[in-house]
Coordinates of C-alpha atoms in Angstrom, one line a residue:
Chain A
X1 CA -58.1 48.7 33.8
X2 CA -57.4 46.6 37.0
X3 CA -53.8 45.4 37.8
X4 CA -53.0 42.1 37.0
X5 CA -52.4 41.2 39.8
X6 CA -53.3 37.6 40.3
X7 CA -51.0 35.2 39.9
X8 CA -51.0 33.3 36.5
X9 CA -51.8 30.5 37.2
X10 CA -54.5 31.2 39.4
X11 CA -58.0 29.0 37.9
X12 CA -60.3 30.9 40.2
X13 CA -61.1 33.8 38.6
X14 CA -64.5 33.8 36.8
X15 CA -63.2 36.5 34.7
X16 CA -62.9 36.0 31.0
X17 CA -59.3 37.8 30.4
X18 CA -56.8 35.5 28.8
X19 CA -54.7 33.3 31.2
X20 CA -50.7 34.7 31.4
X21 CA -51.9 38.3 30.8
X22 CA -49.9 39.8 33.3
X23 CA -47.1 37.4 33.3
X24 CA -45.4 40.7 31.0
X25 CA -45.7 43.0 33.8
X26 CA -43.6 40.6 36.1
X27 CA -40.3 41.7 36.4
X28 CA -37.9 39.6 38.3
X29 CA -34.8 41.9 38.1
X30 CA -35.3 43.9 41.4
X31 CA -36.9 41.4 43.7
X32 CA -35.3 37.7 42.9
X33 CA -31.0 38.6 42.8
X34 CA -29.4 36.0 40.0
X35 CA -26.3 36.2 40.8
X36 CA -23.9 34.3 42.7
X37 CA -20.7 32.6 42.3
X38 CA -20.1 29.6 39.5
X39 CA -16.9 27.3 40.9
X40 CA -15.4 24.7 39.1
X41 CA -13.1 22.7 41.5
X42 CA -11.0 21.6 38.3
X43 CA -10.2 24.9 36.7
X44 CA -8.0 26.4 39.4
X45 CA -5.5 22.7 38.7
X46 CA -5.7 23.3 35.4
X47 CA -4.1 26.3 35.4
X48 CA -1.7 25.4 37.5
X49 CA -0.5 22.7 35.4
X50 CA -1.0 24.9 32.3
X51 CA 2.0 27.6 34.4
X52 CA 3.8 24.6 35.2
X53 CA 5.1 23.3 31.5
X54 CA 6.1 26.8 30.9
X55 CA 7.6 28.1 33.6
X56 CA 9.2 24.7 34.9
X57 CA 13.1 24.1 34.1
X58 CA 14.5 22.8 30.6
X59 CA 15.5 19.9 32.4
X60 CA 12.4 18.8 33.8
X61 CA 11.3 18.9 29.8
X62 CA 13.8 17.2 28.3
X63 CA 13.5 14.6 31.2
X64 CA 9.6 13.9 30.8
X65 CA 10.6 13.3 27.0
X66 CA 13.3 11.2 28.3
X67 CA 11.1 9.2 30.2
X68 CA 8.5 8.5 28.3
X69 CA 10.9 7.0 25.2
X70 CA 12.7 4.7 28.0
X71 CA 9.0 3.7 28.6
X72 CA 8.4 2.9 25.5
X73 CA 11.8 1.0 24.8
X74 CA 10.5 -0.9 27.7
X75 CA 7.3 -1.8 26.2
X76 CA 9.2 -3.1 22.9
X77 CA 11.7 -5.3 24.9
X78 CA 9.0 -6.9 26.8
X79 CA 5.7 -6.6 24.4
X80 CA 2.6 -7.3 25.8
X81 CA -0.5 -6.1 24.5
X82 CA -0.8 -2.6 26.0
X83 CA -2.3 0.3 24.2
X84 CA 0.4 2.9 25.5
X85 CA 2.5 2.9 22.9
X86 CA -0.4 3.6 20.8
X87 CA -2.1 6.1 22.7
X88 CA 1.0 7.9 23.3
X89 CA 2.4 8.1 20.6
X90 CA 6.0 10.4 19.7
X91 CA 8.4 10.4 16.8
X92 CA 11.4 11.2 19.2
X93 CA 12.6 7.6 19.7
X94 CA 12.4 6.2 16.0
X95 CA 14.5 9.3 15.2
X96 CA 17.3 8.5 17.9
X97 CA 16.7 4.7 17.0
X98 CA 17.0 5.6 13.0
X99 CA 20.1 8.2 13.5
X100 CA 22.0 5.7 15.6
X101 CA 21.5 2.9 12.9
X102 CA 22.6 4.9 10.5
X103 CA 25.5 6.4 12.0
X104 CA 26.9 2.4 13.1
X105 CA 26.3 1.3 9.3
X106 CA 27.7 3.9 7.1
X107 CA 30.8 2.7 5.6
X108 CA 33.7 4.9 5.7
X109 CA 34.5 7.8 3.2
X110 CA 37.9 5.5 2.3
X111 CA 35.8 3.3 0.5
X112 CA 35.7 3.5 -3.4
X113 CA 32.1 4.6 -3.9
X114 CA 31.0 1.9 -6.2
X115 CA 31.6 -0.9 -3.7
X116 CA 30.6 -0.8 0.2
X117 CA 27.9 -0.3 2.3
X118 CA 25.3 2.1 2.2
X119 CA 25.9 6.0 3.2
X120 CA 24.1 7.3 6.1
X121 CA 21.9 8.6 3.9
X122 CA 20.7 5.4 2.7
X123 CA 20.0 4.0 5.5
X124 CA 17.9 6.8 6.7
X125 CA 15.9 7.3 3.6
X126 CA 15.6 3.3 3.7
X127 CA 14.0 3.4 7.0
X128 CA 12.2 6.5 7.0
X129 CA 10.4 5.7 3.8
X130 CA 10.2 2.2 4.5
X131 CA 8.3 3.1 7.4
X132 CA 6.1 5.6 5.4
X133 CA 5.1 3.6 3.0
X134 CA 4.2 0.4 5.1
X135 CA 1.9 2.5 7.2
X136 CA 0.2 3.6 4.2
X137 CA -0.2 0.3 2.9
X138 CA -1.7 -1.0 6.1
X139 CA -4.2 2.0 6.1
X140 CA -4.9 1.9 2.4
X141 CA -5.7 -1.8 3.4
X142 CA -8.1 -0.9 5.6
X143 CA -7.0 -0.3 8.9
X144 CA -8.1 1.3 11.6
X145 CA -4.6 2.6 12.7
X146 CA -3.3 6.4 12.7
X147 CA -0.6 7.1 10.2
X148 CA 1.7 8.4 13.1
X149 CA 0.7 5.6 15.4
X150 CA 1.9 2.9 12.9
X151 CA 4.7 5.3 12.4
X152 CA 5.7 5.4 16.2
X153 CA 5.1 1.5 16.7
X154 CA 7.3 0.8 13.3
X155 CA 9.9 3.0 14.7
X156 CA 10.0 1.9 17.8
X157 CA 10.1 -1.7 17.3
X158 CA 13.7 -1.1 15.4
X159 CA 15.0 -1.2 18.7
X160 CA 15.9 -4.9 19.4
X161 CA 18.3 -5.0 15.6
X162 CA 19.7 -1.3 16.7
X163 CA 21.0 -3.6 20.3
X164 CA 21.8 -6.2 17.6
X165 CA 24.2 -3.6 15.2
X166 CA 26.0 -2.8 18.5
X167 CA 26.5 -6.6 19.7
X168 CA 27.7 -7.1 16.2
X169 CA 30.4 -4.4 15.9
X170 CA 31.4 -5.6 19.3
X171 CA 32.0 -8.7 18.1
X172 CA 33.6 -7.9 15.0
X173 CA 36.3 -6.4 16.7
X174 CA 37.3 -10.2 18.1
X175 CA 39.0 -11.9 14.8
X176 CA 37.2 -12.4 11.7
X177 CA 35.8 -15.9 10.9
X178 CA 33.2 -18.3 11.0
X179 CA 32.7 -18.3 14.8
X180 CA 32.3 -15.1 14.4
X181 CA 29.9 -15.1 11.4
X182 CA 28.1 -17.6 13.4
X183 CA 27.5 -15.8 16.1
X184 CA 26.3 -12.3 14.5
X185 CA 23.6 -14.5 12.3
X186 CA 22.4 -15.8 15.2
X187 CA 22.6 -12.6 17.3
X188 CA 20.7 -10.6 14.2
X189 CA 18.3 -13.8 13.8
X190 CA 16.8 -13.8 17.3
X191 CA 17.0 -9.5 17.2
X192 CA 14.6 -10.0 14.2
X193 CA 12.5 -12.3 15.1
X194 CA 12.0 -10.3 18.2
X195 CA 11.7 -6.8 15.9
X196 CA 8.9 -8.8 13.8
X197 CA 6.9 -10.3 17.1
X198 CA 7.1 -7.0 19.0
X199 CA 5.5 -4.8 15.7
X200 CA 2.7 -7.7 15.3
X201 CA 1.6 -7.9 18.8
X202 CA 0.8 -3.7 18.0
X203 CA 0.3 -3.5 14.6
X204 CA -1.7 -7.2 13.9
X205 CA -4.8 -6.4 15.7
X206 CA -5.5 -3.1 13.6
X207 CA -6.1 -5.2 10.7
X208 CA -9.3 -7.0 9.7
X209 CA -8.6 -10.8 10.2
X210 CA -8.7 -11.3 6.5
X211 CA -5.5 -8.9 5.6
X212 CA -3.8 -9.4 8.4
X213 CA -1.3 -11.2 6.1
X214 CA -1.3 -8.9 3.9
X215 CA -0.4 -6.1 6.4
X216 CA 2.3 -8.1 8.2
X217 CA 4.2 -8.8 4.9
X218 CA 5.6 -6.1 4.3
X219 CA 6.5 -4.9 7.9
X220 CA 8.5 -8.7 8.0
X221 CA 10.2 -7.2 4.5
X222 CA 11.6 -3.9 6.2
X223 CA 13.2 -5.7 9.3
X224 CA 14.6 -8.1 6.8
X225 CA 16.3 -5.5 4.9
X226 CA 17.8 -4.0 7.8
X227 CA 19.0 -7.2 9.5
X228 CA 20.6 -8.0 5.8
X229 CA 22.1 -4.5 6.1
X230 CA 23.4 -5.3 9.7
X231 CA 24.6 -9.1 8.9
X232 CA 26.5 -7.8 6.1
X233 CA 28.3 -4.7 8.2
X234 CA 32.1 -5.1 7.6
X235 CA 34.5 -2.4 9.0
X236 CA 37.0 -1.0 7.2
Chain B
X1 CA -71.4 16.5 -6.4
X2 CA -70.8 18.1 -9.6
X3 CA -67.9 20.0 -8.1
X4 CA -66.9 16.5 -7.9
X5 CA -67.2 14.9 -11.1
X6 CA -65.3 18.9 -12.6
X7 CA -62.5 17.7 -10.4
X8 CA -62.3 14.2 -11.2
X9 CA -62.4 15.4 -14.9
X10 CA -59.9 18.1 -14.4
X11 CA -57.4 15.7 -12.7
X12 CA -57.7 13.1 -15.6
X13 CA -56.9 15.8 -18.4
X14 CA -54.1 16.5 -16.2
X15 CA -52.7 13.2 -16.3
X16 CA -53.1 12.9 -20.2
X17 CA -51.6 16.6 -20.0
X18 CA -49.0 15.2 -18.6
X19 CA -48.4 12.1 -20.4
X20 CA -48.7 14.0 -23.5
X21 CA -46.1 16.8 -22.7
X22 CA -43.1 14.1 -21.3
X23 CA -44.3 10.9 -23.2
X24 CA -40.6 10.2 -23.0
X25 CA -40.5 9.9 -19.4
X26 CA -43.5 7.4 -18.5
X27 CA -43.5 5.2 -21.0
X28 CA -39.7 4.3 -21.2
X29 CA -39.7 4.1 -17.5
X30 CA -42.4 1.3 -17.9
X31 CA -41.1 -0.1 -20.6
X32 CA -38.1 -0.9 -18.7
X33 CA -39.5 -2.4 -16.0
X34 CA -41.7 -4.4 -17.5
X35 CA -40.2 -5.1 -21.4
X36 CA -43.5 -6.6 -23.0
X37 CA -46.5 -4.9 -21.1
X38 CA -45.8 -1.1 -22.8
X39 CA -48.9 -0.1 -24.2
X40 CA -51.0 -1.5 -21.1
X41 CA -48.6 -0.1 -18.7
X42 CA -49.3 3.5 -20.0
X43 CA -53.0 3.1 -19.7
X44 CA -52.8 1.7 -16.5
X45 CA -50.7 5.1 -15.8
X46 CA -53.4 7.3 -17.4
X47 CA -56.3 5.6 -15.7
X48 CA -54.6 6.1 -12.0
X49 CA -55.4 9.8 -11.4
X50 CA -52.4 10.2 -9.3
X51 CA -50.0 7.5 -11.6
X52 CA -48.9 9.4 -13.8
X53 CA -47.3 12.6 -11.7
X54 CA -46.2 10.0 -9.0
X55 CA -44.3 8.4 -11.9
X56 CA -42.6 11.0 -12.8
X57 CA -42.0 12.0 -9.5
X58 CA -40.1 8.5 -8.7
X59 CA -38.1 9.2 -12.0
X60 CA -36.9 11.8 -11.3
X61 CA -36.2 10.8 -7.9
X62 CA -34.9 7.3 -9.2
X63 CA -32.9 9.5 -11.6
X64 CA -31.3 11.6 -9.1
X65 CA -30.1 8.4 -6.7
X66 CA -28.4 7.1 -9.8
X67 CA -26.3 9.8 -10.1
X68 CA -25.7 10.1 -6.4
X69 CA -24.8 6.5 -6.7
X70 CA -22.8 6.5 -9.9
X71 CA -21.0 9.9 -8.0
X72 CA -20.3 8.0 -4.9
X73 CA -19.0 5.0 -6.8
X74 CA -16.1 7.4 -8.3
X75 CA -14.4 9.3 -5.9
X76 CA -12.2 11.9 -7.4
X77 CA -8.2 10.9 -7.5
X78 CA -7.4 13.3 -5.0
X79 CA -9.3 11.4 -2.6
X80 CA -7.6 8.6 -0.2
X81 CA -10.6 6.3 -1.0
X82 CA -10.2 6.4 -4.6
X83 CA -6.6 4.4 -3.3
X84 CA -8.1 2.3 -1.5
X85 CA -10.2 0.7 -3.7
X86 CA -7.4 -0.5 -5.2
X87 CA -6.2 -2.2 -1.9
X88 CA -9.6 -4.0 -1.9
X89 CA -8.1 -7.7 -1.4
X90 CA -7.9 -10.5 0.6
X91 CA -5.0 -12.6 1.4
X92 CA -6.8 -15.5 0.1
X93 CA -7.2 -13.5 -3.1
X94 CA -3.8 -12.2 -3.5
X95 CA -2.6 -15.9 -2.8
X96 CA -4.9 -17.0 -5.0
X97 CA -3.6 -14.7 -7.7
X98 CA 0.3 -15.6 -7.4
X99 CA -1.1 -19.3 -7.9
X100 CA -2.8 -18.1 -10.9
X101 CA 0.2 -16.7 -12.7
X102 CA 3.0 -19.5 -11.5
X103 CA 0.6 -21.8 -13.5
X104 CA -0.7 -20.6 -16.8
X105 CA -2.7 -22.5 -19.2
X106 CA -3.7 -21.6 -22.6
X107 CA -7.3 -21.2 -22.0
X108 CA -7.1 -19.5 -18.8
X109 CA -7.3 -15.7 -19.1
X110 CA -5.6 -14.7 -16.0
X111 CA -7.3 -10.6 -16.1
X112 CA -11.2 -12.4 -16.9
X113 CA -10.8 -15.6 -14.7
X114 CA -8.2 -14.6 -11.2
X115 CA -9.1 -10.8 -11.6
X116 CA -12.5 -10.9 -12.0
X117 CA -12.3 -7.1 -13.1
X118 CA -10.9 -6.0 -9.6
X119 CA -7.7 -5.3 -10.1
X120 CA -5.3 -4.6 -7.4
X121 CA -2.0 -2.4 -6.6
X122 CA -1.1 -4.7 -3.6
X123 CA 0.5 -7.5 -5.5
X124 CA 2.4 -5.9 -8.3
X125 CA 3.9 -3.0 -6.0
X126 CA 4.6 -5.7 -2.8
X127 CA 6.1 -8.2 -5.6
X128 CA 8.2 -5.5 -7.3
X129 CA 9.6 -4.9 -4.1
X130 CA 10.2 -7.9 -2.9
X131 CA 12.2 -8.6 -6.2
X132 CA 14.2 -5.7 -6.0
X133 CA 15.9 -7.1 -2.6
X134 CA 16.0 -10.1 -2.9
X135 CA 17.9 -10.1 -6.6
X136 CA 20.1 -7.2 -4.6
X137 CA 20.4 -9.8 -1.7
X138 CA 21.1 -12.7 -3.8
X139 CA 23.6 -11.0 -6.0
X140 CA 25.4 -10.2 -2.3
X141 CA 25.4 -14.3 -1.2
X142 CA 26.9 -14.8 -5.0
X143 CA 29.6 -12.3 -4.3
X144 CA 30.4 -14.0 -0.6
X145 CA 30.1 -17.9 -1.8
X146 CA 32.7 -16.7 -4.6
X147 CA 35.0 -15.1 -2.3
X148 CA 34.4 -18.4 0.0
X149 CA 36.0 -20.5 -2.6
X150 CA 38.3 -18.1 -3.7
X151 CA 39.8 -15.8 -1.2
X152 CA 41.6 -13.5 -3.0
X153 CA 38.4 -12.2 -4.4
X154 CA 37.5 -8.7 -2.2
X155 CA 34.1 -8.7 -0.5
X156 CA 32.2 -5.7 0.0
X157 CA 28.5 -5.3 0.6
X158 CA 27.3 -3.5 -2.3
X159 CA 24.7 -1.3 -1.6
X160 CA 24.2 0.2 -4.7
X161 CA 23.0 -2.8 -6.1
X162 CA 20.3 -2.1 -4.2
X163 CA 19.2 1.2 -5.8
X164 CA 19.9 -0.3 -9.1
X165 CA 17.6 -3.1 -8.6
X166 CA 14.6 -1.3 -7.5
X167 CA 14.7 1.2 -10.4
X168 CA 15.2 -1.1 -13.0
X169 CA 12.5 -3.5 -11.6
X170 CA 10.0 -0.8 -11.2
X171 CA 10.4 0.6 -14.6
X172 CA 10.4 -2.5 -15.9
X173 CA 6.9 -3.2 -14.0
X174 CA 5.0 0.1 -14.8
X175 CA 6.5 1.5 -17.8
X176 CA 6.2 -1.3 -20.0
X177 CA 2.6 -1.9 -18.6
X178 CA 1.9 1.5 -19.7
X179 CA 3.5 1.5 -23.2
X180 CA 1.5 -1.6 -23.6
X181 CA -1.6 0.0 -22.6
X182 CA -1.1 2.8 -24.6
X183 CA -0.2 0.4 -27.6
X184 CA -3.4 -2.0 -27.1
X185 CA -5.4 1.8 -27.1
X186 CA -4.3 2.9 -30.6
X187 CA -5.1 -0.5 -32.1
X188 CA -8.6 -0.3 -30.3
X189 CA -9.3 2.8 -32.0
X190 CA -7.8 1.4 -35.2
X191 CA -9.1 -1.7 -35.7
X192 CA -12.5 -1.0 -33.3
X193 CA -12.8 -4.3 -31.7
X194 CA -13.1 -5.9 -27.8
X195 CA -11.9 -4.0 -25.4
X196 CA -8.4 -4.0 -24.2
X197 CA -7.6 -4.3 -20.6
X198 CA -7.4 -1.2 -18.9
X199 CA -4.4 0.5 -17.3
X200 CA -4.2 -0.8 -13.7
X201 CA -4.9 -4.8 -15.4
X202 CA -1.8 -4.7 -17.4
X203 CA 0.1 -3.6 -14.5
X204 CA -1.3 -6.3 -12.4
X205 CA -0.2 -9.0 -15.6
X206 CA 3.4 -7.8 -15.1
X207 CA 3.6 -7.5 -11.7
X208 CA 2.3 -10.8 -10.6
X209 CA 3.8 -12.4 -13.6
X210 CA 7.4 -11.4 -11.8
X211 CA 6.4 -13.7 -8.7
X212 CA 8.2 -16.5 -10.5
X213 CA 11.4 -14.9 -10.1
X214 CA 11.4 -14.5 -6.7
X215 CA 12.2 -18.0 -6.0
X216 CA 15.6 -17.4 -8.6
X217 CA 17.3 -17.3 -5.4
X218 CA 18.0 -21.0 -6.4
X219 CA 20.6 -19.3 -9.0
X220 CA 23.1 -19.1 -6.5
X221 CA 23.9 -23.1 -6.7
X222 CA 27.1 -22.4 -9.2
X223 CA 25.9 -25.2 -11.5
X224 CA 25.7 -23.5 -15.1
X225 CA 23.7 -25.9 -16.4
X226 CA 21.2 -25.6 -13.2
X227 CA 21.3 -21.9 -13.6
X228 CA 20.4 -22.0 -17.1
X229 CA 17.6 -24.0 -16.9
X230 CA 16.1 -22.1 -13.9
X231 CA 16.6 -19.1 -15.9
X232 CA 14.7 -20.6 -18.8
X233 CA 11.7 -22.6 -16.3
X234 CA 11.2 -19.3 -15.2
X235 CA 11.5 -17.1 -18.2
X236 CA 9.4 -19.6 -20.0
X237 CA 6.1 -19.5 -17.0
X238 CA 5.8 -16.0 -17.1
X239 CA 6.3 -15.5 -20.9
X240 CA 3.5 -18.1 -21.5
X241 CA 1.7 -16.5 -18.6
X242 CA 1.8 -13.1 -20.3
X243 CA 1.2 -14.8 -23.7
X244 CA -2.0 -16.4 -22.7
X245 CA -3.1 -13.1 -21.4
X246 CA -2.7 -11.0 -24.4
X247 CA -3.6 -13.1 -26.8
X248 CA -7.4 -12.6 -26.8
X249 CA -6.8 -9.0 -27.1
X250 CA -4.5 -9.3 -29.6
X251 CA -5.9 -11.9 -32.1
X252 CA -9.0 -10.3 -34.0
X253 CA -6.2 -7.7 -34.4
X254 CA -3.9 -8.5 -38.0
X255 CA -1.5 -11.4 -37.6
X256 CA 1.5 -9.2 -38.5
X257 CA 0.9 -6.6 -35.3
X258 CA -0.4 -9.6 -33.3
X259 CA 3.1 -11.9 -33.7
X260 CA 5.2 -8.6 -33.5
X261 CA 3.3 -7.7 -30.4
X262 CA 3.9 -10.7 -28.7
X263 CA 7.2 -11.3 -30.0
X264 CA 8.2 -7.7 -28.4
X265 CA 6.8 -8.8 -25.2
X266 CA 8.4 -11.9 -24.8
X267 CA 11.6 -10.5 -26.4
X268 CA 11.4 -7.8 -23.0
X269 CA 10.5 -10.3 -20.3
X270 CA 14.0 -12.5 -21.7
X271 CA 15.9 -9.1 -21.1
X272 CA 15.5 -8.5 -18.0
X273 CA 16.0 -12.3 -17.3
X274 CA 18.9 -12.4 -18.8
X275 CA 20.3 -8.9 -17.6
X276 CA 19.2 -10.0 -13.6
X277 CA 21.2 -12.7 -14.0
X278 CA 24.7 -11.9 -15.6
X279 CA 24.2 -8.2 -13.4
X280 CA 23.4 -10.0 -10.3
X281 CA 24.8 -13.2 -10.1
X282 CA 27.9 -12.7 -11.8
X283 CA 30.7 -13.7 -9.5
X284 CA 33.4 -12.4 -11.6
X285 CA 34.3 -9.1 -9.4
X286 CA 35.7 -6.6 -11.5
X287 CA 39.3 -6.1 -10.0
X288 CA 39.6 -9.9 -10.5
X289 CA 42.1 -10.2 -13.4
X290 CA 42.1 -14.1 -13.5
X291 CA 39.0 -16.0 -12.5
X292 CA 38.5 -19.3 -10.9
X293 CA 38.3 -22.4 -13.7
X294 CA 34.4 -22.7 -12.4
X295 CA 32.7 -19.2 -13.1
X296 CA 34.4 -18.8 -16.8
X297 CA 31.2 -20.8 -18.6
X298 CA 29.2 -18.1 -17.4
X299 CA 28.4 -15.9 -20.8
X300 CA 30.8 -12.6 -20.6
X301 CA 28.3 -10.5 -23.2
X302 CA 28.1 -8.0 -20.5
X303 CA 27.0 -5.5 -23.2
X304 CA 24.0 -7.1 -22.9
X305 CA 21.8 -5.1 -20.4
X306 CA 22.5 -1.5 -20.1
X307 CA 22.4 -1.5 -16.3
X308 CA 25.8 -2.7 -16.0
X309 CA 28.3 0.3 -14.6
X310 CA 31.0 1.5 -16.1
X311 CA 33.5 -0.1 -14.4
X312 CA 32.5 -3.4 -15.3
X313 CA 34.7 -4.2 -18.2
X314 CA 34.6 -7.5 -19.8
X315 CA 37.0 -10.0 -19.7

């Protein structure tokens, strides 16, 4: 039998063999050379940054944390509508924000136990579970918000009454009476007010329009409970 | 030709086969659609070659996206959806609701006309809630106007009024529900008559029948008279509220368990009332020996409600 020689797709042969039939004998491995270099310019950076976290100084870490909770105290204080504390989300500044609350409004261990403020633990359990159980009602309600998203913006947004608890103890070391009074209500008053528009302008837009209420209310609950808990702060 | 006429003979015995072996399936399935037409439904069936298989076919078919649907409707309770459809409410609904029990009227089924069967978790949990700290932050205020007018009284923020309030509300708001339920149940199965409400219903009767108490933040005035009769206003709109609700339930049952039923229930609801109120909004502090000429009308029977501490002892 005669080679197959002619190429495949050659129409003009009279010949009534089968088109392809040698296409089997063709092999490519000797005469065409696949091979060759495959560079990603992105994979070489990569790697580089991948070296860098681990082999780069514990202060550089903690600093980069640092940073990027000063950020975000900086997107509460002012709050526009910016997706970064969203997208960004981390737990370490609600728990600094949360401690720090809770350590100022503890009452002292002098106290008969009956009558005072709350303990430390309290507070925290208030807050952390507070917290919990609003974002769950805002997703069981329908939103399209991550449960450690609405945690981080919830946490976050404590920020304005944790400034207001320190203004307050401030004051309260000036003498006790209605001046005073006045000027912690209003100090706590403007701080929550501030708390409440700061979470909205995060949390509002997650909601469809006809639960937005509904989603709100409770957030407006927790920051009222701890602006009582600040307002009614008396040291020992 | 004749191969022809064998096989349109062979498919109609097939089709009578058919409607002979599941006569079940073809005839209730027409007889559903279309109530009168049975008997010319199934010849139409039996005269179509191809009706009667493709019937059966769709039956099963129709059959099996019931299920799926019936299956999908029902999500297990391990599921975060099956929560969610409890959360399935508007604002406008919810407000819609509160307005619903702040204003009952006799004829006006709260469960049948505001729930429309949909009952929700939102309200009674939110309102339970709400309650708690607001009773614990009103019985603060009372503490602090009575110090105001009488300084030798010691102020001290009192958290664990706080913790005291939320249990006692919440128990109040789901474990009565539930013995209710539970109650309603046995007579069902007793007695055999209309259906009682179910679980999550009576919980949403309690809970949004506490909405009227919310605005008791008006007992701080120190007018006893005032106090008394907001107490009563208020105890008196939810009681009725309740009242209206149960009593459809209740009335084909005997008259005996139907009066003691209520009677129980309204005798609850006035507990707590009362208890809120001397627990909360009593200003007399306990180190207080004497107390000022204008908190002694208050009622001392502290033994009352059984949330009161120890260290409250009367005077």
């Amino acid at each position: 039998m005669a080679e197959a020689e002619e190429s495949p797709g050659d129409p003009g042969t009279a010949s009534p063999r089968p088109l392809f039939a040698g296409l089997s004998d063709i092999s490519i491995s000797q005469d065409i050379p696949v091979e060759g270099e495959i560079t990603i310019p992105m994979r070489s950076r990569i790697r580089e940054f991948d070296s860098s976290t681990l082999n780069e100084s514990v202060r550089n870490t903690i600093m980069r944390d640092l940073k990027a909770v000063g950020k975000k105290f900086m997107h509460v204080l002012y709050p526009r509508k910016s997706n970064t504390l969203l997208r960004d989300w981390d737990l370490w500044g609600p728990l600094i924000l949360c401690v720090t609350l809770a350590l100022m409004l503890q009452r002292d261990s002098a106290d008969s136990e009956k009558d005072g403020g709350p303990q430390f633990a309290e507070v925290f359990v208030i807050v952390r579970f507070g917290a919990v159980t609003i974002t769950l009602n805002s997703k069981l309600l329908g939103g399209n918000i991550s449960f450690f998203q609405s945690l981080c913006v919830l946490g976050y947004c404590i920020l304005p009454l944790t400034v207001a608890m320190l203004i307050c103890r401030l004051v309260l070391l000036a003498d006790p009476g209605p001046v005073n009074f006045m000027v912690r209500l209003f100090v706590v008053i403007v701080m929550f007010a501030w708390s409440i528009v700061a979470s909205t302008a995060f949390l509002a837009d997650s909601q469809p329009p006809n639960r937005r209420a509904l989603a709100v209310y409770p957030v407006f609950l927790f920051y009222f409970v701890i602006s009582w808990m600040i307002l009614t702060f008396t040291p020992q | 030709m004749a191969s022809a006429d064998e096989l349109t003979f062979h498919e109609f015995e097939e089709a009578t086969n058919l409607l002979a072996d599941t006569p079940d399936a073809a005839t209730t399935s027409r007889s559903d659609q279309l109530t009168p037409q049975g008997h010319v439904a199934v010849a139409v069936g039996s005269g179509g070659s191809y009706g009667a298989e493709d019937e059966v076919e769709e039956e099963s078919d129709k059959a099996a996206l019931l299920q799926e649907q019936q299956q999908q409707q029902q999500p297990g309770f391990w599921t975060f959806s099956y929560y969610q459809s409890f959360f399935d409410v508007d604002t406008s609904q919810v407000l819609d609701r509160i307005k619903g029990s702040l204003l009952p009227r006799p004829g006006h089924n709260f469960v049948r006309h505001h729930l429309r069967n949909r009952p929700d978790l939102y309200g009674p949990f939110w309102i339970c809630a709400t309650l708690a700290f607001v009773l614990a932050v009103t019985g603060n205020l009372t503490l602090v106007l009575a110090q105001r007018r009488d300084p030798s009284i010691h102020y001290s923020p009192q958290f664990h009024k706080v913790t005291v309030a939320g249990i006692s509300i919440y128990c109040y708001a789901w474990l009565v529900p539930l013995a209710l339920w539970g109650f309603l149940r046995w007579r069902k199965g007793v007695q055999e008559r209309m259906g009682p409400y179910t679980f999550l219903e009576t919980v949403c009767i309690y809970g949004y029948s506490l909405f009227v108490f919310i605005p008791m933040v008006l007992w701080l005035i120190p007018v006893p008279w005032l106090q008394w009769l907001f107490g009563a206003l208020a105890l008196g709109l939810s009681a009725a509220g309740l009242v209206f609700t149960l009593w459809p339930v209740v009335r084909e049952d005997t008259r005996l368990v139907a009066t003691v039923l209520l009677s129980v229930v309204v005798l609850l609801h006035a507990l707590l009332a009362m208890g809120c109120k001397l627990y909360f909004f009593q200003s007399l502090p306990p180190e207080n020996v004497a107390p000022p000429p204008q908190i002694t009308s208050l009622p001392s029977n502290i033994a009352l409600s059984p949330t009161l501490p120890q260290s409250l002892a009367p005077s």
